[in-house]
CSV table of C-alpha atoms and ligand atoms in Angstrom, one decimal:
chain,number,residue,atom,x,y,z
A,1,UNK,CA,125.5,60.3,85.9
A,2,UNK,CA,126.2,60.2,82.3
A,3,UNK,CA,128.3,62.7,80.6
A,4,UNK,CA,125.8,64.7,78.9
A,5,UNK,CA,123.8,64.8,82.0
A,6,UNK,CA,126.7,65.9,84.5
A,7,UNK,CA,126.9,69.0,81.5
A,8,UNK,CA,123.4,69.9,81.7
A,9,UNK,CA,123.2,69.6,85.3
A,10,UNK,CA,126.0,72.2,85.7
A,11,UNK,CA,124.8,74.3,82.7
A,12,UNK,CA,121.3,74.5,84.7
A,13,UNK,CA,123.1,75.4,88.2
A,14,UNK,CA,126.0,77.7,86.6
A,15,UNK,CA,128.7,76.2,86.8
A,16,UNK,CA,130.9,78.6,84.8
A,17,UNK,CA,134.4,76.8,85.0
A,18,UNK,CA,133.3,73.6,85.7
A,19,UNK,CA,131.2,73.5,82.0
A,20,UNK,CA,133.9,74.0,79.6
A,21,UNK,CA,136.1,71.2,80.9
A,22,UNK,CA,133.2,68.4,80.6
A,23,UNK,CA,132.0,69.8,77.2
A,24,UNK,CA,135.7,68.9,76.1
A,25,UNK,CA,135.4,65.6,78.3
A,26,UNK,CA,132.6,64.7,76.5
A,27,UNK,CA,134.2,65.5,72.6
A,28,UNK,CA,137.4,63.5,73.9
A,29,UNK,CA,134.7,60.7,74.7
A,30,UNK,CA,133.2,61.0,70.9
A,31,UNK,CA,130.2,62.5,71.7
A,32,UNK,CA,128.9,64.1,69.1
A,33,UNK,CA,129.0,68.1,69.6
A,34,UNK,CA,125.4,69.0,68.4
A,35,UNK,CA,124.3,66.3,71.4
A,36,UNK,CA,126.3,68.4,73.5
A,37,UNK,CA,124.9,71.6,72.0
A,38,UNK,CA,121.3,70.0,72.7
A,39,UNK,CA,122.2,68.8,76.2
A,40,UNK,CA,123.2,72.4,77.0
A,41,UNK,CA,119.5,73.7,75.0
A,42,UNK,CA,117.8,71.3,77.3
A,43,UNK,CA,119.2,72.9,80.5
A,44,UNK,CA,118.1,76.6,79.5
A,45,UNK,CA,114.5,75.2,79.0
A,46,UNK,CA,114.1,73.8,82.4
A,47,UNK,CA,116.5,77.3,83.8
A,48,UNK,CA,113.9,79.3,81.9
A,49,UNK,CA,110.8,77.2,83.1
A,50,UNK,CA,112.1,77.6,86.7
A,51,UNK,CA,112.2,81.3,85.9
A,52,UNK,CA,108.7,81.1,84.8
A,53,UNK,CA,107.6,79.7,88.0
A,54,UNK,CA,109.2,82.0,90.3
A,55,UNK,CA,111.9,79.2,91.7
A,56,UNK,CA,114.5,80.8,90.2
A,57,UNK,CA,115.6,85.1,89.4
A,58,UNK,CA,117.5,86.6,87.0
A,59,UNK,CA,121.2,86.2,88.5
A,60,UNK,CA,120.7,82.4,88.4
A,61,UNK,CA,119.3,82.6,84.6
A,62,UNK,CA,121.9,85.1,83.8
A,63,UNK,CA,124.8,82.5,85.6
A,64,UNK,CA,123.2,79.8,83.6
A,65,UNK,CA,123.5,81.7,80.2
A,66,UNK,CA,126.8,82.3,81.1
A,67,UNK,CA,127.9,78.6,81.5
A,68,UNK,CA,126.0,77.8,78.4
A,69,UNK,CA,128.2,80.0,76.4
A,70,UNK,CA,131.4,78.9,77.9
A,71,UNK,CA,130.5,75.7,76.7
A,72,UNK,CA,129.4,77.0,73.5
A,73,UNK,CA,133.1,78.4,73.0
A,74,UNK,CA,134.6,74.8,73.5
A,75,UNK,CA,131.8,73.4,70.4
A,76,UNK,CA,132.3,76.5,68.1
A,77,UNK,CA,135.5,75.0,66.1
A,78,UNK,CA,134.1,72.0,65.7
A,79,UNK,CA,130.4,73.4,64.9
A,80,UNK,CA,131.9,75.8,62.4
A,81,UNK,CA,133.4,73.3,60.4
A,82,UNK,CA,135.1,74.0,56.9
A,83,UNK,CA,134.6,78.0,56.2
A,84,UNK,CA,136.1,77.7,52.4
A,85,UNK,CA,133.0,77.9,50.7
A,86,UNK,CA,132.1,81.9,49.9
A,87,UNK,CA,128.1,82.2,49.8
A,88,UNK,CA,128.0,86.0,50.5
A,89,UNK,CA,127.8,88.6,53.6
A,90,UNK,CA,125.2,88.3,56.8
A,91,UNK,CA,124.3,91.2,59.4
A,92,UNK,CA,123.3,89.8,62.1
A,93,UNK,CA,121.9,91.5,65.3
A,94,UNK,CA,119.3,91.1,68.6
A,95,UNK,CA,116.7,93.6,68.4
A,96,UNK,CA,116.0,96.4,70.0
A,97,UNK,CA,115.4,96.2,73.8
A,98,UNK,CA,116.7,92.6,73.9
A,99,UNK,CA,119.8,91.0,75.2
A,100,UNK,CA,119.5,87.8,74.9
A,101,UNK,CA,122.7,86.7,72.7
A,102,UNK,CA,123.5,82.6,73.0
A,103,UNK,CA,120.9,81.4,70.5
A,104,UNK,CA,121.7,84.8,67.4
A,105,UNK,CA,125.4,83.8,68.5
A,106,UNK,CA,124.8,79.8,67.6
A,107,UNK,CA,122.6,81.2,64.4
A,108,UNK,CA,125.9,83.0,63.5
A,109,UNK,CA,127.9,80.5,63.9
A,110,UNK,CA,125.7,78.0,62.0
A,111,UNK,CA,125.7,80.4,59.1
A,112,UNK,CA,129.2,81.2,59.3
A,113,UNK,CA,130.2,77.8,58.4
A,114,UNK,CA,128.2,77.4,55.6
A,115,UNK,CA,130.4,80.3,54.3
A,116,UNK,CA,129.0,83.3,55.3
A,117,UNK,CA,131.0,86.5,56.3
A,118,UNK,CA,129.3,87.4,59.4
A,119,UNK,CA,129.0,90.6,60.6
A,120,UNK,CA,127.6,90.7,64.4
A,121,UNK,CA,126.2,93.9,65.4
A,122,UNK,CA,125.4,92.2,68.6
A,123,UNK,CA,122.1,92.7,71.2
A,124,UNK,CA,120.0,95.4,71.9
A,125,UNK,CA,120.3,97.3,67.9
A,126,UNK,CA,118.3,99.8,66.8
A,127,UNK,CA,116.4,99.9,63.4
A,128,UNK,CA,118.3,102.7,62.4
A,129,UNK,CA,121.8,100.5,63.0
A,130,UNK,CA,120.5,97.8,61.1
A,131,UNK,CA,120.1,100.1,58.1
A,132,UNK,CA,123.1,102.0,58.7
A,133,UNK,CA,125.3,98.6,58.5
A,134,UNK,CA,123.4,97.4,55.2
A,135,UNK,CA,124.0,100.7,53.8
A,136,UNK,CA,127.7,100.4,55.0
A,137,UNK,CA,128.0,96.5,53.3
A,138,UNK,CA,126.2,97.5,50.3
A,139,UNK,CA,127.3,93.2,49.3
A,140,UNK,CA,125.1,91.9,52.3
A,141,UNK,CA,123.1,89.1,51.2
A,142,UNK,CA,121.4,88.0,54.4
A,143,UNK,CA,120.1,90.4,57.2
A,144,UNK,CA,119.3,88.1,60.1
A,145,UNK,CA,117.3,89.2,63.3
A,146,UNK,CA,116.7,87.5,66.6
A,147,UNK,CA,114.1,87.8,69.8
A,148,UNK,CA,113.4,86.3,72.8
A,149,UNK,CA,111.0,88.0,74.1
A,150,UNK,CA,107.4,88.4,73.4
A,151,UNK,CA,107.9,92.1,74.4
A,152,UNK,CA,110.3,92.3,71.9
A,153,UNK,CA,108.4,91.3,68.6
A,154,UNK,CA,107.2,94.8,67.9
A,155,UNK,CA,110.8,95.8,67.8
A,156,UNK,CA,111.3,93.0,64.8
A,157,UNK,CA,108.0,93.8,62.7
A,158,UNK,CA,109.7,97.8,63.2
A,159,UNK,CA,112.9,96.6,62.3
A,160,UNK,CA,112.0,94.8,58.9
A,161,UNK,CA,109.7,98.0,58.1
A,162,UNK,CA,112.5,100.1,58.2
A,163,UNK,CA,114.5,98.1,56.2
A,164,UNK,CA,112.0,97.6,53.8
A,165,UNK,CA,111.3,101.4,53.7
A,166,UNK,CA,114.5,102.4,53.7
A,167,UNK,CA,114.5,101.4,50.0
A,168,UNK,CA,117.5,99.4,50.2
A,169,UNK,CA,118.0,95.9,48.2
A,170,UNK,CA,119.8,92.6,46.9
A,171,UNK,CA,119.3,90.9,50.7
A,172,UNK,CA,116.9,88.6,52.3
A,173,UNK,CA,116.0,89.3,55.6
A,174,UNK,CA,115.4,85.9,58.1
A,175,UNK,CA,113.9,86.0,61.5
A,176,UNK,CA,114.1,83.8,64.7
A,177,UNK,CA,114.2,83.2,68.1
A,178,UNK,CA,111.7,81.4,70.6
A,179,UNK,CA,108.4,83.1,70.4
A,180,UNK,CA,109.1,83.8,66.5
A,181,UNK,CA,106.7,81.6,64.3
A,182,UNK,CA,106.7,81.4,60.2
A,183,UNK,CA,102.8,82.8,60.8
A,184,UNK,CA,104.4,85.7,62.3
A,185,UNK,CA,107.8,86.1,60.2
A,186,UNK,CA,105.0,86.3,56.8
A,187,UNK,CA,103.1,88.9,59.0
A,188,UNK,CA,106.1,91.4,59.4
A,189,UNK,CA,106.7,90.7,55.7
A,190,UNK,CA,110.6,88.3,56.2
A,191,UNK,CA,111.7,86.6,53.9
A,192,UNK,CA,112.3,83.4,56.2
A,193,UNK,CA,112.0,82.0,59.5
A,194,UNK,CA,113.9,78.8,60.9
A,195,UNK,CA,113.3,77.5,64.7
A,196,UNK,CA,117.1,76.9,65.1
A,197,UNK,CA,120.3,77.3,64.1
A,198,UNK,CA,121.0,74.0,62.3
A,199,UNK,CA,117.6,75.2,60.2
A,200,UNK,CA,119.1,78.6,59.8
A,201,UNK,CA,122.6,77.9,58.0
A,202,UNK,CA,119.9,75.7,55.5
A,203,UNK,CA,117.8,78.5,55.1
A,204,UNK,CA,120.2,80.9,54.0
A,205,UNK,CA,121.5,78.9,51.7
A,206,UNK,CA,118.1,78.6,50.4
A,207,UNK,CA,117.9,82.2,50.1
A,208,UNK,CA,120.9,82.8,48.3
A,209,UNK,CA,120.8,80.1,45.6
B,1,LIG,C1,119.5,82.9,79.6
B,1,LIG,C2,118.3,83.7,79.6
B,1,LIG,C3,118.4,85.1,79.9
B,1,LIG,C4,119.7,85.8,80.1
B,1,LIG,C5,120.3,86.1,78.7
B,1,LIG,C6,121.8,86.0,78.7
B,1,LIG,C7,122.3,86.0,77.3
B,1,LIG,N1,123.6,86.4,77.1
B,1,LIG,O1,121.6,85.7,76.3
B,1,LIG,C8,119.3,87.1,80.9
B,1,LIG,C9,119.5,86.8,82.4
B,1,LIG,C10,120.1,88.3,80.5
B,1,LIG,C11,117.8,87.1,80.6
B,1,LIG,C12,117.1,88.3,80.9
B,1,LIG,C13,115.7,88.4,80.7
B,1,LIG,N2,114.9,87.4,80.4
B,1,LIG,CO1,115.5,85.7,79.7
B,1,LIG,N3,115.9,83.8,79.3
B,1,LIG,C14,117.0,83.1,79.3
B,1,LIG,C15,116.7,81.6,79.0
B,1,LIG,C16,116.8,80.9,80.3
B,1,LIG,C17,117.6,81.0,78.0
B,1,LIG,C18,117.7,81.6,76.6
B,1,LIG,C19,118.7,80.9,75.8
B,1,LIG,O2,119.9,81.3,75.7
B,1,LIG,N4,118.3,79.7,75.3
B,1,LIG,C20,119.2,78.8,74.5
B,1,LIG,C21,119.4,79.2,73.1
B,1,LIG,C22,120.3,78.2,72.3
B,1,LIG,O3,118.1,79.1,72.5
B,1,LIG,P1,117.4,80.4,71.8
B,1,LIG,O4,117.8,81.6,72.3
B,1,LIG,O5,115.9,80.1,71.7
B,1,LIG,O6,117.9,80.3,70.3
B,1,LIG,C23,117.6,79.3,69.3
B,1,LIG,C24,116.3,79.6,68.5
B,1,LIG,O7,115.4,80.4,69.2
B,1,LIG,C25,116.8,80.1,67.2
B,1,LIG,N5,117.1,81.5,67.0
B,1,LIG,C26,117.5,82.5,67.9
B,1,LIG,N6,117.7,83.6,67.3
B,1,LIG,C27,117.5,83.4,66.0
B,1,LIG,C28,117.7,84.3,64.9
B,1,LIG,C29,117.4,83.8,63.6
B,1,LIG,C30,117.6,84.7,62.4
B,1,LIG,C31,117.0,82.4,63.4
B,1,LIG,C32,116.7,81.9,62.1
B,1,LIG,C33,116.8,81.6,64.5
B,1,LIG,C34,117.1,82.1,65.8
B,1,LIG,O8,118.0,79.4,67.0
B,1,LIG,C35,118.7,79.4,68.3
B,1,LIG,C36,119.7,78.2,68.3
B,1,LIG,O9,119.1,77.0,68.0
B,1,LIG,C37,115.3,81.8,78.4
B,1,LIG,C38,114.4,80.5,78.6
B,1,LIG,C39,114.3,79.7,77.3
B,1,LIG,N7,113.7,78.5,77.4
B,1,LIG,O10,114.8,80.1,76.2
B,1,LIG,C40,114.7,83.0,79.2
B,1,LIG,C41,113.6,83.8,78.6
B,1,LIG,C42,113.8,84.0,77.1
B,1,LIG,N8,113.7,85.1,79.3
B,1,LIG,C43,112.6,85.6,79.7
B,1,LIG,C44,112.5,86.9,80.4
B,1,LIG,C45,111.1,87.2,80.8
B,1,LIG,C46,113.6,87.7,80.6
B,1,LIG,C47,113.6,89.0,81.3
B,1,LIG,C48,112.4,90.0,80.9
B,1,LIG,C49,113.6,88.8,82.9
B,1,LIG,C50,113.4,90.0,83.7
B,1,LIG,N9,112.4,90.0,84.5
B,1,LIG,O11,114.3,90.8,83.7
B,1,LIG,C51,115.0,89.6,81.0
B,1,LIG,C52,114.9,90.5,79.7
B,1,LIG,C53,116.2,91.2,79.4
B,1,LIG,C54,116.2,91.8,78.1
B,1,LIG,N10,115.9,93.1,77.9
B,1,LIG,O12,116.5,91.1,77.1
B,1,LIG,C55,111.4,84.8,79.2
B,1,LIG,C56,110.7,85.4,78.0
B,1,LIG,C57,109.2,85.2,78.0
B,1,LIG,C58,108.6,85.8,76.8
B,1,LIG,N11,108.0,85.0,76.0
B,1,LIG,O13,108.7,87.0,76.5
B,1,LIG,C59,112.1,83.4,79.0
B,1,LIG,C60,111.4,82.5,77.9
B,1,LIG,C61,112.1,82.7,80.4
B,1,LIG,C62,110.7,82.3,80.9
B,1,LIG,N12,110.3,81.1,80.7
B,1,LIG,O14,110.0,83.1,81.4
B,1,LIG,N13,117.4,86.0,80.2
């Protein structure tokens, strides 16, 4: 089995210690770490179509999730790259009534090394923390949300409303996450949407020049 294949196998069945060694295996081999980063993406699709079709419950996704972000933690120094640039302050959060955190923590990540100060309010945060946080960081220049679940976009549309009405300014506010579409991100009134992190860290740069 090839390298990045022995990582995805064990991403998909869990494999919590066994992960992090191979993704460093596999940057002492020169791979390159966003292959890595996409071998690991591949094994959540096929953990979450498994889900979908009942083979699978929530422990094993949850296991999976977990070995993905151990993995993640081996490929952040080298996906963050050179921080020296300054391009401003992003709040970043999961939306209410989510908890799904590997793909918003790869988004900050991504835009952290573009040169972003990154504050992480983390999963599951109310409209009213959102606010609170751009109120507290009156220099934010991003506001980044993420969902994963369907059940969860009416928590984002909500969220950007209450921004938006809370009369505060001098940010752009960019949405993602897997059932998030541009269609959508211009119906809740964003600013931007990008399907991934790479697409993110361009986006906000975008945004801010
Ligand atoms: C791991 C996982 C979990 C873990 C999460 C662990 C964690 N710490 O995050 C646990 C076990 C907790 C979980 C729980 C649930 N899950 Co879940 N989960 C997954 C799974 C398998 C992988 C998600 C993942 O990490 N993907 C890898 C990352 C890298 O990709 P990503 O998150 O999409 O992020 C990328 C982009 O979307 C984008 N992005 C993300 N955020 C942002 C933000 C911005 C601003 C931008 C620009 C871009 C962006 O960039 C990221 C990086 O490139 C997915 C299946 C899948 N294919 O995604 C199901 C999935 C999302 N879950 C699902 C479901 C149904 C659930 C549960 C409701 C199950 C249940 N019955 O309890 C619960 C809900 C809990 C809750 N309230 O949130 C469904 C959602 C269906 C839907 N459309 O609504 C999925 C699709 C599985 C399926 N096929 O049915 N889950």
């Amino acid at each position: 089995m090839s390298k990045l294949a022995e990582i995805k196998a064990n991403v998909e069945a869990g494999k919590t210690k066994v992960v992090p060694g191979l993704v460093q295996e596999a940057l002492d081999a020169g791979f390159d770490a966003k292959e890595i980063l996409a071998a690991m993406v591949d094994a959540m699709s096929v953990v979450g179509d498994k889900f979908s079709a009942g083979e699978i419950f929530v422990p094993e996704m949850l296991i999976a999730g977990k070995a993905m972000q151990k993995g993640v933690d081996v490929l952040s120094p080298v996906l963050a790259g050179d921080k020296s640039a300054s391009l401003g302050k992003c709040i970043i959060g999961t939306v209410k009534g989510d908890l799904h955190d590997i793909g918003k923590n790869l988004v900050a990540l991504m835009i952290g090394s573009t040169g972003f100060e990154m504050i992480d309010l983390g999963v599951d945060v109310s409209k009213e923390t959102f606010v609170e946080a751009i109120k507290e960081n009156p220099d934010t220049n991003i506001v980044a949300l993420s969902a994963l679940l369907s059940t969860t976009m009416p928590s984002m549309k909500e969220t950007v409303a209450a921004i938006r009405e809370s009369g505060l300014t001098g940010f752009k506010i960019i949405v993602g996450g897997a059932p998030i579409t541009q269609e959508f991100a211009d119906e809740i009134g964003a600013d931007a949407y990008a399907p991934d992190a790479g697409g993110a860290a361009i986006k906000v740069k975008e945004l801010v020049s």
